[in-house]
Coordinates of C-alpha atoms in Angstrom, one line a residue:
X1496 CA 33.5 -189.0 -104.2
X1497 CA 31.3 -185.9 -105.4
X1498 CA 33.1 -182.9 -105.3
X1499 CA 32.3 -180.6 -101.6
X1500 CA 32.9 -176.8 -102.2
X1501 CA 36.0 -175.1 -100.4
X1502 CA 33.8 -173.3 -98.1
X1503 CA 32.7 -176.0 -96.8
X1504 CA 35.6 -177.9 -96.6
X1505 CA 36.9 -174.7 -95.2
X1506 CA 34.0 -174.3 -92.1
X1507 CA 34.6 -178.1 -91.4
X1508 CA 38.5 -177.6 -91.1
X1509 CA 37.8 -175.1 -88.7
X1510 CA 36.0 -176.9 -86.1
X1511 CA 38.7 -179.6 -86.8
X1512 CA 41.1 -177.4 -86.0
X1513 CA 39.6 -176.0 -82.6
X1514 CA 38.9 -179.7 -81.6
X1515 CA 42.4 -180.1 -81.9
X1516 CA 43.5 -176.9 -80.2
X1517 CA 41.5 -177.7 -77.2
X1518 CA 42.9 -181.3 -76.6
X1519 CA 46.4 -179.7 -76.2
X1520 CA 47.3 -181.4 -79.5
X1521 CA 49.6 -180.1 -82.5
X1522 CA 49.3 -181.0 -86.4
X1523 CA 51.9 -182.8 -85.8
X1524 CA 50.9 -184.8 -82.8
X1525 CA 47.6 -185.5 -84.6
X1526 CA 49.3 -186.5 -87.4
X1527 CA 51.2 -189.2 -86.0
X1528 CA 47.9 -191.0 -84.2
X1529 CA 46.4 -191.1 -87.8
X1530 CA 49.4 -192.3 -89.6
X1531 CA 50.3 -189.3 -91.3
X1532 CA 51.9 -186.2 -91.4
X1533 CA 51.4 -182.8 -89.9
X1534 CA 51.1 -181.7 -93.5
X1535 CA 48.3 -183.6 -94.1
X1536 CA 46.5 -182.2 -90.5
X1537 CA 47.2 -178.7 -92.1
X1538 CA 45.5 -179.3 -95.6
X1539 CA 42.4 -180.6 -93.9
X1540 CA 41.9 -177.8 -91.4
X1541 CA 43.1 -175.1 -94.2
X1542 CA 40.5 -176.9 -96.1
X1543 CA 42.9 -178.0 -99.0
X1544 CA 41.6 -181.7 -98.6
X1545 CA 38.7 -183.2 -98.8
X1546 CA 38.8 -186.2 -95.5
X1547 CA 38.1 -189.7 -96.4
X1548 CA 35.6 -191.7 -94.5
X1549 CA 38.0 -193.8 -92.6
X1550 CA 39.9 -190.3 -91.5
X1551 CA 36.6 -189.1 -90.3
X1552 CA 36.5 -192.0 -88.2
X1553 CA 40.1 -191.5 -86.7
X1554 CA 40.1 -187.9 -86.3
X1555 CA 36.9 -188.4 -83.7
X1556 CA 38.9 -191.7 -81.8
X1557 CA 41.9 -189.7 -81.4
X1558 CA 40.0 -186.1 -80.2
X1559 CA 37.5 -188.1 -78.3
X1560 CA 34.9 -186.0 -79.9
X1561 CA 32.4 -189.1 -80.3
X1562 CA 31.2 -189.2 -84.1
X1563 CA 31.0 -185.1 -83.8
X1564 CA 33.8 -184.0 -86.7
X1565 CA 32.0 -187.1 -89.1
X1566 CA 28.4 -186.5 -88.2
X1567 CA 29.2 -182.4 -89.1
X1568 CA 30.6 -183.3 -92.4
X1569 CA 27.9 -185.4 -93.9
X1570 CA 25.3 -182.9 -92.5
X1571 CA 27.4 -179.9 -94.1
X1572 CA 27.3 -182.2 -97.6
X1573 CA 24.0 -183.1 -97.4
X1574 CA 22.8 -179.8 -96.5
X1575 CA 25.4 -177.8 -98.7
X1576 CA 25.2 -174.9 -95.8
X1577 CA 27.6 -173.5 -93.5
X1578 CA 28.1 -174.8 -90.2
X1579 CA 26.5 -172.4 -87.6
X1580 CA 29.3 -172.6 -85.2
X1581 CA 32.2 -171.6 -87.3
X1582 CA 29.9 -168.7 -88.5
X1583 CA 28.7 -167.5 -85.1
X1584 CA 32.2 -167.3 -83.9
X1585 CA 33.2 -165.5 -86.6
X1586 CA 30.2 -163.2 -86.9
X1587 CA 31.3 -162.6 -83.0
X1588 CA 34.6 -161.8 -83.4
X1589 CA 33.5 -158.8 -86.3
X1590 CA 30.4 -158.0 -84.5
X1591 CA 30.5 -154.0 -83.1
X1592 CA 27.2 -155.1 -81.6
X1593 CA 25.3 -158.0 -80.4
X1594 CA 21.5 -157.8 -79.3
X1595 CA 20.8 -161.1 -78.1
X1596 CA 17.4 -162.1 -76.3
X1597 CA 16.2 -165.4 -74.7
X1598 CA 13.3 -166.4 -72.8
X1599 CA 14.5 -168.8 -70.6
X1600 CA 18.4 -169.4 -70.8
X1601 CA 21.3 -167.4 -69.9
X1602 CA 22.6 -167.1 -73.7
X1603 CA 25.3 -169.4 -74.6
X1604 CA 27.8 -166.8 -75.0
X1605 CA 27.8 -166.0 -71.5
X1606 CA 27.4 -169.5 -69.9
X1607 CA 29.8 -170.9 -67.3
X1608 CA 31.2 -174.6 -67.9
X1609 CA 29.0 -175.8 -65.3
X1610 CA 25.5 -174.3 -66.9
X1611 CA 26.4 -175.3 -70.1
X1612 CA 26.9 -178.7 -69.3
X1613 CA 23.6 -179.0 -67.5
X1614 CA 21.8 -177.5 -70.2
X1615 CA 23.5 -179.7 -73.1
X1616 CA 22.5 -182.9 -71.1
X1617 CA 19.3 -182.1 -70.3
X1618 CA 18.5 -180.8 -74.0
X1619 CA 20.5 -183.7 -75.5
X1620 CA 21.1 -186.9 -72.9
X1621 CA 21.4 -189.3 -75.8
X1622 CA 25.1 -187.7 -77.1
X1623 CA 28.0 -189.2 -76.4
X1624 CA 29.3 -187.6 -73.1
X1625 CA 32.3 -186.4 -75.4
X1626 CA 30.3 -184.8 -77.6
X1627 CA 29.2 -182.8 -75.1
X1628 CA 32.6 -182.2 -73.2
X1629 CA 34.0 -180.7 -76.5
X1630 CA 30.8 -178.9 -77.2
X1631 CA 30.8 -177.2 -73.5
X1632 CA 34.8 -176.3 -74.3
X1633 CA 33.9 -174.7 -77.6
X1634 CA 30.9 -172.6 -76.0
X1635 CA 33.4 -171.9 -72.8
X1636 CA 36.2 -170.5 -75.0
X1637 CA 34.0 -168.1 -77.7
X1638 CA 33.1 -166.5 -73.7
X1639 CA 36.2 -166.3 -73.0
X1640 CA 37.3 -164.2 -76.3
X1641 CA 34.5 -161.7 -75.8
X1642 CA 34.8 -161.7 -71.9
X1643 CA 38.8 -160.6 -72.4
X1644 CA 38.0 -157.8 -75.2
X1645 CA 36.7 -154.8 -75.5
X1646 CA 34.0 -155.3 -78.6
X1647 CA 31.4 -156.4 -79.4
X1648 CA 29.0 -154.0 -76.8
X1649 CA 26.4 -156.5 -76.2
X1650 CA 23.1 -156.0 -74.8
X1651 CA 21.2 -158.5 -73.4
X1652 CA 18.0 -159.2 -72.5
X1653 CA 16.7 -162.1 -70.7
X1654 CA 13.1 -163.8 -69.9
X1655 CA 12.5 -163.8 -65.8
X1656 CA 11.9 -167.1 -65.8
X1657 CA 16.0 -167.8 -65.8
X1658 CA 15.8 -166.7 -62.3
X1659 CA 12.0 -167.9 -61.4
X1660 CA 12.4 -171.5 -62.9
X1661 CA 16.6 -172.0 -62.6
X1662 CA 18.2 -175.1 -63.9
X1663 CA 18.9 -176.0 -60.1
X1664 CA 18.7 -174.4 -57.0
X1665 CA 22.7 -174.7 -55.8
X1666 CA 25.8 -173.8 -56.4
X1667 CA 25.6 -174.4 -60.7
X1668 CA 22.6 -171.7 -60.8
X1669 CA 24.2 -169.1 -57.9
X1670 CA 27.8 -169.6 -59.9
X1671 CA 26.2 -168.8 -63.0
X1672 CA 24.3 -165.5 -61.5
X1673 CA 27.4 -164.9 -60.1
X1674 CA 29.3 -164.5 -63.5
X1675 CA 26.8 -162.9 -65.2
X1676 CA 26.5 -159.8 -62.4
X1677 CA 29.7 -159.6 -62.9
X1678 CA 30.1 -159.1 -66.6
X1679 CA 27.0 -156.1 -66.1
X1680 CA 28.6 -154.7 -62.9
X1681 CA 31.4 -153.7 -65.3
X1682 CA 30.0 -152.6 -68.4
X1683 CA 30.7 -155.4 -70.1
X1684 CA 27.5 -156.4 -71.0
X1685 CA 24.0 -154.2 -70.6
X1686 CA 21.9 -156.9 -69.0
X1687 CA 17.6 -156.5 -68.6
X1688 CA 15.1 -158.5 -67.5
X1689 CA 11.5 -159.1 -68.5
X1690 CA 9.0 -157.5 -66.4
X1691 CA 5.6 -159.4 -67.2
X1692 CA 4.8 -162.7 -69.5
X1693 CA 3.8 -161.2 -72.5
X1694 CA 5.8 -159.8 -74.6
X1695 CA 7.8 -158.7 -78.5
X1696 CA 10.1 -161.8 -77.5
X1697 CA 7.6 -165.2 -77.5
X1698 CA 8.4 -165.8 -80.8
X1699 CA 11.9 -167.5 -79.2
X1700 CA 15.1 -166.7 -78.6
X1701 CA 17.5 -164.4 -81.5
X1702 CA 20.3 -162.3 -81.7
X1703 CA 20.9 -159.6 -83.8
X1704 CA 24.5 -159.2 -85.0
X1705 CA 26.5 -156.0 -86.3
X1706 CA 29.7 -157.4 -88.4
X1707 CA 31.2 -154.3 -90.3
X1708 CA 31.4 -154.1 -93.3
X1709 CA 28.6 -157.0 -93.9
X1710 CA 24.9 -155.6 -93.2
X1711 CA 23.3 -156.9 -89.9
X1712 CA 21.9 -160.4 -89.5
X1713 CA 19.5 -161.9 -86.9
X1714 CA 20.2 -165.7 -85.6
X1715 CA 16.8 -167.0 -84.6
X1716 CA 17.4 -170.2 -82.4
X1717 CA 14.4 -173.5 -82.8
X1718 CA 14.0 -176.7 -81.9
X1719 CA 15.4 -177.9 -85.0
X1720 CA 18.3 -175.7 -85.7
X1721 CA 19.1 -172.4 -85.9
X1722 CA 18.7 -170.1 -89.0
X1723 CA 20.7 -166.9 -90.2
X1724 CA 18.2 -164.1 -91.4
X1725 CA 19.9 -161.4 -94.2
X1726 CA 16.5 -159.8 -95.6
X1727 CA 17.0 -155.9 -94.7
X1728 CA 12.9 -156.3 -93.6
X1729 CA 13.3 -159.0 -91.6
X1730 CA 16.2 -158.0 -89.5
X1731 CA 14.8 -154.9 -89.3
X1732 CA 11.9 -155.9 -87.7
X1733 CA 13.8 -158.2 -85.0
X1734 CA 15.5 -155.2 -84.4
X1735 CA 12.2 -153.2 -83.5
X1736 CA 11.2 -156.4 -81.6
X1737 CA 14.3 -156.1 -79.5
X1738 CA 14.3 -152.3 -78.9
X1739 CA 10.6 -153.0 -77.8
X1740 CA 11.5 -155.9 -75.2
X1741 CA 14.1 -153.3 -74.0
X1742 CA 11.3 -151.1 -73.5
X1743 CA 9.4 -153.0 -72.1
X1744 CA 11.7 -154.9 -69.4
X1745 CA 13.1 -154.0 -66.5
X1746 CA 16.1 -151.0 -66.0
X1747 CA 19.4 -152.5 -66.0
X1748 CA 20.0 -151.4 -62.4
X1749 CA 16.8 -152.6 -61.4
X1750 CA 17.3 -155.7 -62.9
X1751 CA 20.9 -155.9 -61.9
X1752 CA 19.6 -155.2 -58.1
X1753 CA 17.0 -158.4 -58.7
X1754 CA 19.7 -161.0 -59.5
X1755 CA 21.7 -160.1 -56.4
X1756 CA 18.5 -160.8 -54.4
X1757 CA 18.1 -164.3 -56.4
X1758 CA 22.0 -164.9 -56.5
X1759 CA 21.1 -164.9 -52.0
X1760 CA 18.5 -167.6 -52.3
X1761 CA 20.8 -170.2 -53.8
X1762 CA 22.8 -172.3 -52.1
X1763 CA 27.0 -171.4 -52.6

């Protein structure tokens, strides 16, 4: 087997070990359904070891992650690069700020269960429903760690077509409207709304991120895949775009007092 660098092993052994975390299941436990010992859970998700084919295999059966944990590991060989994921949550954690914008979706880091899930079927219906149960939980618990802390100060801005062309027109939507009002109506968040169709943000949706000591990056979203920026020029100018787009949207109490008027058209 070639040799895979120990960052990468490293990133993989991360998501390994968050799968494993949100089944309720120890090294130990995991261990014993593939045969081994707890030991050997620990090297691969410290990224010590390098997982065998055949382990790939059992670590999905016995997380019920569908072929997610062996799929990421040849694309992270093939590729050579750093799973996005395990970076994002990271970056998050550090981040004193996060400038995130998106034309048509609540952003992922403040999605409820419910709107995540329709959004990962609809976007992907050909995964295996496991695939998407554990990506939902993985989404639902990075929202969790910045709902319950203090940093990053995140400012938001989002297309109006999230509330003009909702995902449904029930309980999933009003819930999700719900949760996000809520996160603004105490500080939490700084949330605006776009104010008329053209605008700095049709290039797509991007977040700028703030992780102390590291200079600031910019995560630009695509159909394909997602793609970290570092050039100083670059960011910079996603940073001008964003500034602009605040700008240019709505206030934050004006746009605060139009979700509660949407939130009253959808059905509880």
């Amino acid at each position: 087997m070639a040799k895979v660098s120990t960052d990468i092993k490293e990133r993989w052994g991360c998501v390994l070990q968050r799968r494993r975390e949100a089944c309720g299941m120890t090294q130990e436990t995991l261990g014993r359904a593939l045969g081994v010992k707890g030991t050997a859970v620990s090297n691969l998700e410290r990224g010590r070891t390098t997982p065998a084919r055949d382990v790939l295999a059992s670590l999905d059966k016995a997380l019920g992650t569908g072929d997610e944990l062996a799929q990421l590991w040849e694309d992270l060989v093939k590729e050579g690069k750093i799973p996005w994921l395990g970076q994002m949550e990271e970056l998050e954690k550090k981040a004193a700020s996060i400038l995130e914008f998106h034309p048509f979706l609540v952003p992922s880091l403040l999605q409820t269960a419910d709107y995540a899930t329709a959004v990962m079927r609809a976007v992907t219906p050909w995964e295996p429903q496991a695939r998407t149960e554990a990506s939902v939980r993985e989404r639902i618990a990075r929202g969790e760690r910045f709902q319950s802390a203090d940093t990053p100060v995140m400012m938001v801005v989002i297309g109006r077509a999230v509330l003009t062309e909702p995902i449904d027109h029930g309980p999933v939507m009003r819930g999700q409207l719900e949760y996000v009002h809520a996160l603004a109506k105490r500080e939490r968040i700084t949330l605006q709304i776009t104010e008329e169709p053209l605008h700095p943000g049709l290039v797509g949706p991007f977040t700028v991120l703030d992780p102390p000591p590291e200079r600031e990056l910019v995560y630009a979203e695509s159909a394909h895949k997602g793609q970290f920026i570092h050039d100083p020029d670059a960011v910079g100018e996603f940073k001008l775009r964003f500034h602009r787009l605040q700008a240019a949207a709505m206030p934050p109490g004006q746009s605060l007092r139009l979700v509660e008027e949407t939130i009253e058209g959808f059905a509880p």
